[in-house]
Short mmCIF file of C-alpha atoms and ligand atoms in Angstrom, two decimals:
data_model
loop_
_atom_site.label_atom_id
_atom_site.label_comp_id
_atom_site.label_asym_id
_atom_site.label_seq_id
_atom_site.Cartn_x
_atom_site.Cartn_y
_atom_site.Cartn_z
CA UNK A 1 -2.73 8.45 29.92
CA UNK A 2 -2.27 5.70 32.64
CA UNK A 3 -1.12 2.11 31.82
CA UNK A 4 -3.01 -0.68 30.22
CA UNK A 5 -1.93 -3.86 31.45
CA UNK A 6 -2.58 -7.28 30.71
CA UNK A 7 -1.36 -9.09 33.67
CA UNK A 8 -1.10 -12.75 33.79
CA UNK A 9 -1.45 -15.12 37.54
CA UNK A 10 0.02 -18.36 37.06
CA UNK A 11 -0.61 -19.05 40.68
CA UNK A 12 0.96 -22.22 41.77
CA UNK A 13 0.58 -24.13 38.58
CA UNK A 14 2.68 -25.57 35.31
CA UNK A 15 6.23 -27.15 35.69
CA UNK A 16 9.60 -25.71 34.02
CA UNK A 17 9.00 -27.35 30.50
CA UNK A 18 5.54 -26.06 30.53
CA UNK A 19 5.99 -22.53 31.89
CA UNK A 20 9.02 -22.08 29.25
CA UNK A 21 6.64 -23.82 26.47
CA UNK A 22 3.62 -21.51 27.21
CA UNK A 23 5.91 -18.39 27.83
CA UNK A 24 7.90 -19.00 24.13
CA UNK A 25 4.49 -19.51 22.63
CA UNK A 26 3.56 -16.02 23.85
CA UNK A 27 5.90 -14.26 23.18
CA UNK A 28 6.56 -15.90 19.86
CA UNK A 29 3.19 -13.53 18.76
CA UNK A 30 5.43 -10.45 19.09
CA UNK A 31 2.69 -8.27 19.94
CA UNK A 32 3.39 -4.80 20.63
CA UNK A 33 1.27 -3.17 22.78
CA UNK A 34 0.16 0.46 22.25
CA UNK A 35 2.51 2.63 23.88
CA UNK A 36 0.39 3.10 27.46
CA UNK A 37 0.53 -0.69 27.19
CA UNK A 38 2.32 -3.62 29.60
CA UNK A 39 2.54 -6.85 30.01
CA UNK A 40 3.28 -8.71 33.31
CA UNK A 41 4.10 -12.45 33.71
CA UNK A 42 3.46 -13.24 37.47
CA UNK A 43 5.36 -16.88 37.51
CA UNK A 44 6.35 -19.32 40.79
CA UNK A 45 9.92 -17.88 42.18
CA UNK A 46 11.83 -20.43 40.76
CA UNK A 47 11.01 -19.37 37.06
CA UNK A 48 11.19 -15.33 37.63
CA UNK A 49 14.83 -15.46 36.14
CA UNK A 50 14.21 -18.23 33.37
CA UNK A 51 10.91 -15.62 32.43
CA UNK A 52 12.65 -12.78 32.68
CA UNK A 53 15.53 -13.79 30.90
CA UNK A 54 13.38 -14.24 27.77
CA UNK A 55 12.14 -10.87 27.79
CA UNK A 56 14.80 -9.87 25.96
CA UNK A 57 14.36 -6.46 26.44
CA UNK A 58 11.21 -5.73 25.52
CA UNK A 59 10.19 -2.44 26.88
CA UNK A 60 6.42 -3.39 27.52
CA UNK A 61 6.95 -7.07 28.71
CA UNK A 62 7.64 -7.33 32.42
CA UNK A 63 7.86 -10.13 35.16
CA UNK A 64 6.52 -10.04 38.63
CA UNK A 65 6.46 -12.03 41.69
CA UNK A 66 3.39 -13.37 43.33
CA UNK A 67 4.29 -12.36 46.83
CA UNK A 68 7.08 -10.90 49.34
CA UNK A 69 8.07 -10.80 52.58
CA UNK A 70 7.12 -8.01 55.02
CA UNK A 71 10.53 -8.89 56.47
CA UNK A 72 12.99 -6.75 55.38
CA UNK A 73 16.22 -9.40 55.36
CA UNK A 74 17.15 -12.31 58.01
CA UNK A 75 16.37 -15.55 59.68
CA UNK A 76 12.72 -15.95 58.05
CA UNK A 77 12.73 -19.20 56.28
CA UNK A 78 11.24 -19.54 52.98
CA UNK A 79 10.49 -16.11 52.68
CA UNK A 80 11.57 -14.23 49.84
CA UNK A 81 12.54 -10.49 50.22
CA UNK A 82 12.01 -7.81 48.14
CA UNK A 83 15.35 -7.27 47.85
CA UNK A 84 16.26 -10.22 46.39
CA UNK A 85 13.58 -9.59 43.63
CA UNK A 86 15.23 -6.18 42.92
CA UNK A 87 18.59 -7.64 42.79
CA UNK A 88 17.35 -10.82 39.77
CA UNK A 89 15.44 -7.68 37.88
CA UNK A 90 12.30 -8.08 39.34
CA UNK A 91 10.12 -4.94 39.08
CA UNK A 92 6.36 -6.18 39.59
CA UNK A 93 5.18 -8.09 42.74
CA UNK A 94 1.20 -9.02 43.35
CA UNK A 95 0.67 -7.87 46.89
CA UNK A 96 -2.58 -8.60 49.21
CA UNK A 97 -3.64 -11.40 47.26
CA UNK A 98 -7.23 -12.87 47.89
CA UNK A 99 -5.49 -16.31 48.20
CA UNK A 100 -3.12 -14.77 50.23
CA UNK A 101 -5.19 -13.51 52.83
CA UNK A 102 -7.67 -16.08 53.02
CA UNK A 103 -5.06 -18.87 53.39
CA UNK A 104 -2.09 -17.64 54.57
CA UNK A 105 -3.73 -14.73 56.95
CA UNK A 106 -2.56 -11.80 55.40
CA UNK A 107 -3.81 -8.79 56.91
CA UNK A 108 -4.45 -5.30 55.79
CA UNK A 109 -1.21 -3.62 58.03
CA UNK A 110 0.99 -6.57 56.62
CA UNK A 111 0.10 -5.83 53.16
CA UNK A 112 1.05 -1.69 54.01
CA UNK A 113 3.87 -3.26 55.17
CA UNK A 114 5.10 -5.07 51.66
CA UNK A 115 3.79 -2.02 49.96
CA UNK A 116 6.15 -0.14 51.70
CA UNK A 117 9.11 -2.40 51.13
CA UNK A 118 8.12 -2.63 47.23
CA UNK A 119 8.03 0.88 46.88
CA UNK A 120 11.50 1.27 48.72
CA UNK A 121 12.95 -1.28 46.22
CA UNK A 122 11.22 0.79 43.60
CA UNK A 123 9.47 -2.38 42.45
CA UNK A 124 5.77 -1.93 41.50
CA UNK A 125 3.02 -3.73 43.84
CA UNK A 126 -0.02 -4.92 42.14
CA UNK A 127 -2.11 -4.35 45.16
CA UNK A 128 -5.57 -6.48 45.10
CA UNK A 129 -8.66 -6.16 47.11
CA UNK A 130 -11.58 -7.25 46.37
CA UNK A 131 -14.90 -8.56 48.59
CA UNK A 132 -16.23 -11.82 49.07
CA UNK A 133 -19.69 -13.11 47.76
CA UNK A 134 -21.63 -13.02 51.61
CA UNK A 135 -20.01 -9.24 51.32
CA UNK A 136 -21.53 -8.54 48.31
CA UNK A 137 -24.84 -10.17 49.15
CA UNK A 138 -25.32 -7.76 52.10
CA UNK A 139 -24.21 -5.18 49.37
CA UNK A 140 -20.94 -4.38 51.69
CA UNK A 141 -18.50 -4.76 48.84
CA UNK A 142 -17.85 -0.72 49.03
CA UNK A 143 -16.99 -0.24 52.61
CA UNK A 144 -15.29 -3.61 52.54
CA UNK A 145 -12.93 -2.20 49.79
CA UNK A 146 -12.65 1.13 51.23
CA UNK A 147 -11.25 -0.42 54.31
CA UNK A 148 -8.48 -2.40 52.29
CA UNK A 149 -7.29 0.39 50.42
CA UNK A 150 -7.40 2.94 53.73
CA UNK A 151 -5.51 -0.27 55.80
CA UNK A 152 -2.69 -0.54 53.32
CA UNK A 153 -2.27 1.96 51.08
CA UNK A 154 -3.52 6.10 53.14
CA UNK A 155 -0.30 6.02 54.04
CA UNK A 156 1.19 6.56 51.15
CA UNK A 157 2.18 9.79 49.64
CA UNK A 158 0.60 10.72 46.48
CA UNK A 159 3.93 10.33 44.46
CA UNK A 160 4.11 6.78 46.01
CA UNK A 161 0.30 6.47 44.90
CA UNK A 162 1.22 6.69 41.97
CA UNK A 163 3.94 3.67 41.49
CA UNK A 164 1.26 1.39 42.48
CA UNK A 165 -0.93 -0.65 40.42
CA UNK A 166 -4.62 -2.03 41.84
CA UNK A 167 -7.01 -5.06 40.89
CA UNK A 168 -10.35 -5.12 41.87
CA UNK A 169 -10.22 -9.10 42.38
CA UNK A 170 -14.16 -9.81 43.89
CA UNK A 171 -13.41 -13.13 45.31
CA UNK A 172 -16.66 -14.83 43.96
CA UNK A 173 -15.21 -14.51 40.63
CA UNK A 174 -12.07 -15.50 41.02
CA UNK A 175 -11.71 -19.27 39.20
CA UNK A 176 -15.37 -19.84 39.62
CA UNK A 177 -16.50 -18.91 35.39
CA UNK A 178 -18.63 -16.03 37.15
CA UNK A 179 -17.55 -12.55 35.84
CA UNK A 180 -18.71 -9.64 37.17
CA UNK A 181 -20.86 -8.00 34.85
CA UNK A 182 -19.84 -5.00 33.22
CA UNK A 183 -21.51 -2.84 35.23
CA UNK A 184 -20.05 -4.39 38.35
CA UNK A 185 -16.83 -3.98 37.17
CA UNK A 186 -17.07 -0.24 36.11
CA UNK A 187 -19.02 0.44 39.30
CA UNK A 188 -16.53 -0.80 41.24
CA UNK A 189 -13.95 0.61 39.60
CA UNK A 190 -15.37 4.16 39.43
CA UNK A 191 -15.85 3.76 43.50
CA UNK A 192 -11.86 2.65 44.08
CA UNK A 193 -10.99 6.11 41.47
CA UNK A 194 -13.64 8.02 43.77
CA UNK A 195 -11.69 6.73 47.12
CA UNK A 196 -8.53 7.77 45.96
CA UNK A 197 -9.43 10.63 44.59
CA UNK A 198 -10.68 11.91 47.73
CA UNK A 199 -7.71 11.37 49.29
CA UNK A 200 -5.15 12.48 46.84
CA UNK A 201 -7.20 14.33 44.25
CA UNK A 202 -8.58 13.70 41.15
CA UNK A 203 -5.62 13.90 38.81
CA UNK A 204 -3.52 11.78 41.13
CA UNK A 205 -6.58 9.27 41.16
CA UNK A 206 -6.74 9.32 37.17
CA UNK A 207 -3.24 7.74 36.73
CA UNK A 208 -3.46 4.93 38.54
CA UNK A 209 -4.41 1.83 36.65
CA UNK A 210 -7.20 -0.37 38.36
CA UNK A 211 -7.25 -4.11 36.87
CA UNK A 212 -9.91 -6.31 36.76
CA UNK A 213 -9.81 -10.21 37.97
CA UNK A 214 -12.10 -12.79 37.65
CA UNK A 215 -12.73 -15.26 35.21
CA UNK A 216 -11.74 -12.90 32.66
CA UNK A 217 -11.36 -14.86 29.34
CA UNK A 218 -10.34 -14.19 25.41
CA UNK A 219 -14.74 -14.25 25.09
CA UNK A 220 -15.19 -11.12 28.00
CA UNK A 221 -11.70 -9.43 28.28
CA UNK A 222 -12.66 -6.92 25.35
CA UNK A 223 -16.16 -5.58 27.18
CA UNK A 224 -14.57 -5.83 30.25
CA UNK A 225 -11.35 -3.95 29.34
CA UNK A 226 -14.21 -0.95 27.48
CA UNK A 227 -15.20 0.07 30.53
CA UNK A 228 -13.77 3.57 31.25
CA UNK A 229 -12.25 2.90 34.74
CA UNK A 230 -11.03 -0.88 33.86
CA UNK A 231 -7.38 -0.80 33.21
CA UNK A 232 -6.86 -4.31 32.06
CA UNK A 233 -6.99 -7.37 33.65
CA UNK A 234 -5.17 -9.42 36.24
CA UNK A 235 -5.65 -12.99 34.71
CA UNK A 236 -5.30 -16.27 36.04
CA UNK A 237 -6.89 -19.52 34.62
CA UNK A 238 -6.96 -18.28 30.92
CA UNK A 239 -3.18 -17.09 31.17
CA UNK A 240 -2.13 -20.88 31.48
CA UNK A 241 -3.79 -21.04 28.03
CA UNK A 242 -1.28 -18.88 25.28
CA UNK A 243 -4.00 -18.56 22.19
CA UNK A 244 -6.45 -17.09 25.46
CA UNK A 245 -4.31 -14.98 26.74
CA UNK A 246 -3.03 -13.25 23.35
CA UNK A 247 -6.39 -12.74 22.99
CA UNK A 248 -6.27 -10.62 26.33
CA UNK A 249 -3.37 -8.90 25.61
CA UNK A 250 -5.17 -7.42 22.27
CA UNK A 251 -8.12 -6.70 24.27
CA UNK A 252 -6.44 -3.70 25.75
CA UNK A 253 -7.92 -0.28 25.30
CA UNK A 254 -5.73 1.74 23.10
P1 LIG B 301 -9.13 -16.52 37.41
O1 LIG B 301 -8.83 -15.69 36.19
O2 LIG B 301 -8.68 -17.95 37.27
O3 LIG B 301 -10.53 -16.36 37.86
O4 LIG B 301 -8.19 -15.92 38.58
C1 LIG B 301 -8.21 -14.56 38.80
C2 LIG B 301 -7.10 -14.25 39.73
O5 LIG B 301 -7.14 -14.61 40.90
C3 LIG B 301 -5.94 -13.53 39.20
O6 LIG B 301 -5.11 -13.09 40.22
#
């Protein structure tokens, strides 16, 4: 059965005492998630070895970076490689971010590009798409979608497929309080499993785990997580928040 994973986005938020505070008080619940169950922490670069460090080896706790380079290695200031994530234990990285693109111009052929450099690190991307509202109101969000996941990722073998996690991010609910609704969500969801099956097959398309984000919260993460093609959650304001977001971790679908 494929992954259920509660994935937190701190974005660019809380300073060292509070990222160690809210991690501790986390992980201080010592949930264990069902077996098909994970946990990421996406922090700011300068925590990922503080965060991962107090992992401790838990099996289904895991740390990711919000970004990477396309750049292999060399003279590209401030960038961070993904090779230098693999080498501090890094195994998660959010790729294609709708943040990303939208302010720092990230296009569809540099996201393939990351992907590519994740996989080759074997380090998992948590590739997002996701529409924006003046999409959806011309009801575009499926060919808009379609088009991100053909740009970056129908290059991919289906045993690379597979190493890859997506979230269905629709930008109008990201930070706004506006959820999709259910339906939205599974609709959505069901269409990304229908792309990829058609291009790798149905079985191949059933292991891949498809988050949800977008003002997902303790109150909406259980409906939202009980729809059949919703994987979890990528999370952002409510993982700053530790009582919300153990809430969200024991949301996910056994
Ligand atoms: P919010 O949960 O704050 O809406 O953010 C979602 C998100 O962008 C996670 O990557």
């Amino acid at each position: 059965m494929r992954k259920q994973i509660a994935a937190a986005n701190w974005k660019m938020n809380l300073t060292i005492d509070k990222a160690e505070a809210l991690l501790d008080d986390i992980l201080k619940e010592n949930i264990e998630p069902a077996e098909n169950g994970q946990v990421v922490f996406a922090v700011p670069f300068p925590y990922l070895m503080m965060a991962a460090g107090k992992l401790n080896g838990k099996a289904r706790y895991a740390i990711a970076a919000q970004n990477c380079s396309n750049k292999k290695a060399g003279a590209y200031t401030g960038e961070t490689s993904v090779e230098i994530l693999q080498s501090i234990g890094i195994n998660y990285c959010i790729v294609g971010h709708s943040e990303r693109r939208e302010y720092f111009g990230e296009m569809n052929q540099m996201l393939a590009e990351k992907v590519d450099l994740c996989l080759a690190q074997s380090i998992t991307p948590i590739f997002c798409c996701g529409e924006a509202l003046e999409v959806r109101e011309k009801e575009g969000q499926n060919d808009f979608v379609r088009k991100q996941i053909e740009d970056s990722l129908y290059h991919l073998s289906a045993e690379q497929l597979q190493k890859i996690i997506i979230a269905y991010e629709p930008i109008w609910a990201i930070g706004t309080g506006r959820t999709a609704s259910t339906e939205q969500a599974q609709q959505m969801h069901h269409f990304i499993r229908s792309v990829l099956a058609g291009k790798w097959g149905e079985e191949v398309a059933g292991n891949i785990s498809i988050l949800y984000g977008g003002s997902v919260k303790a109150s909406n993460a259980k409906e939202l997580f009980g729809c059949a093609d919703v994987d979890g959650g990528l999370v952002g304001g409510a993982s700053l928040i530790a009582p919300e977001f153990v809430q969200i971790i024991n949301a996910l679908k056994h």
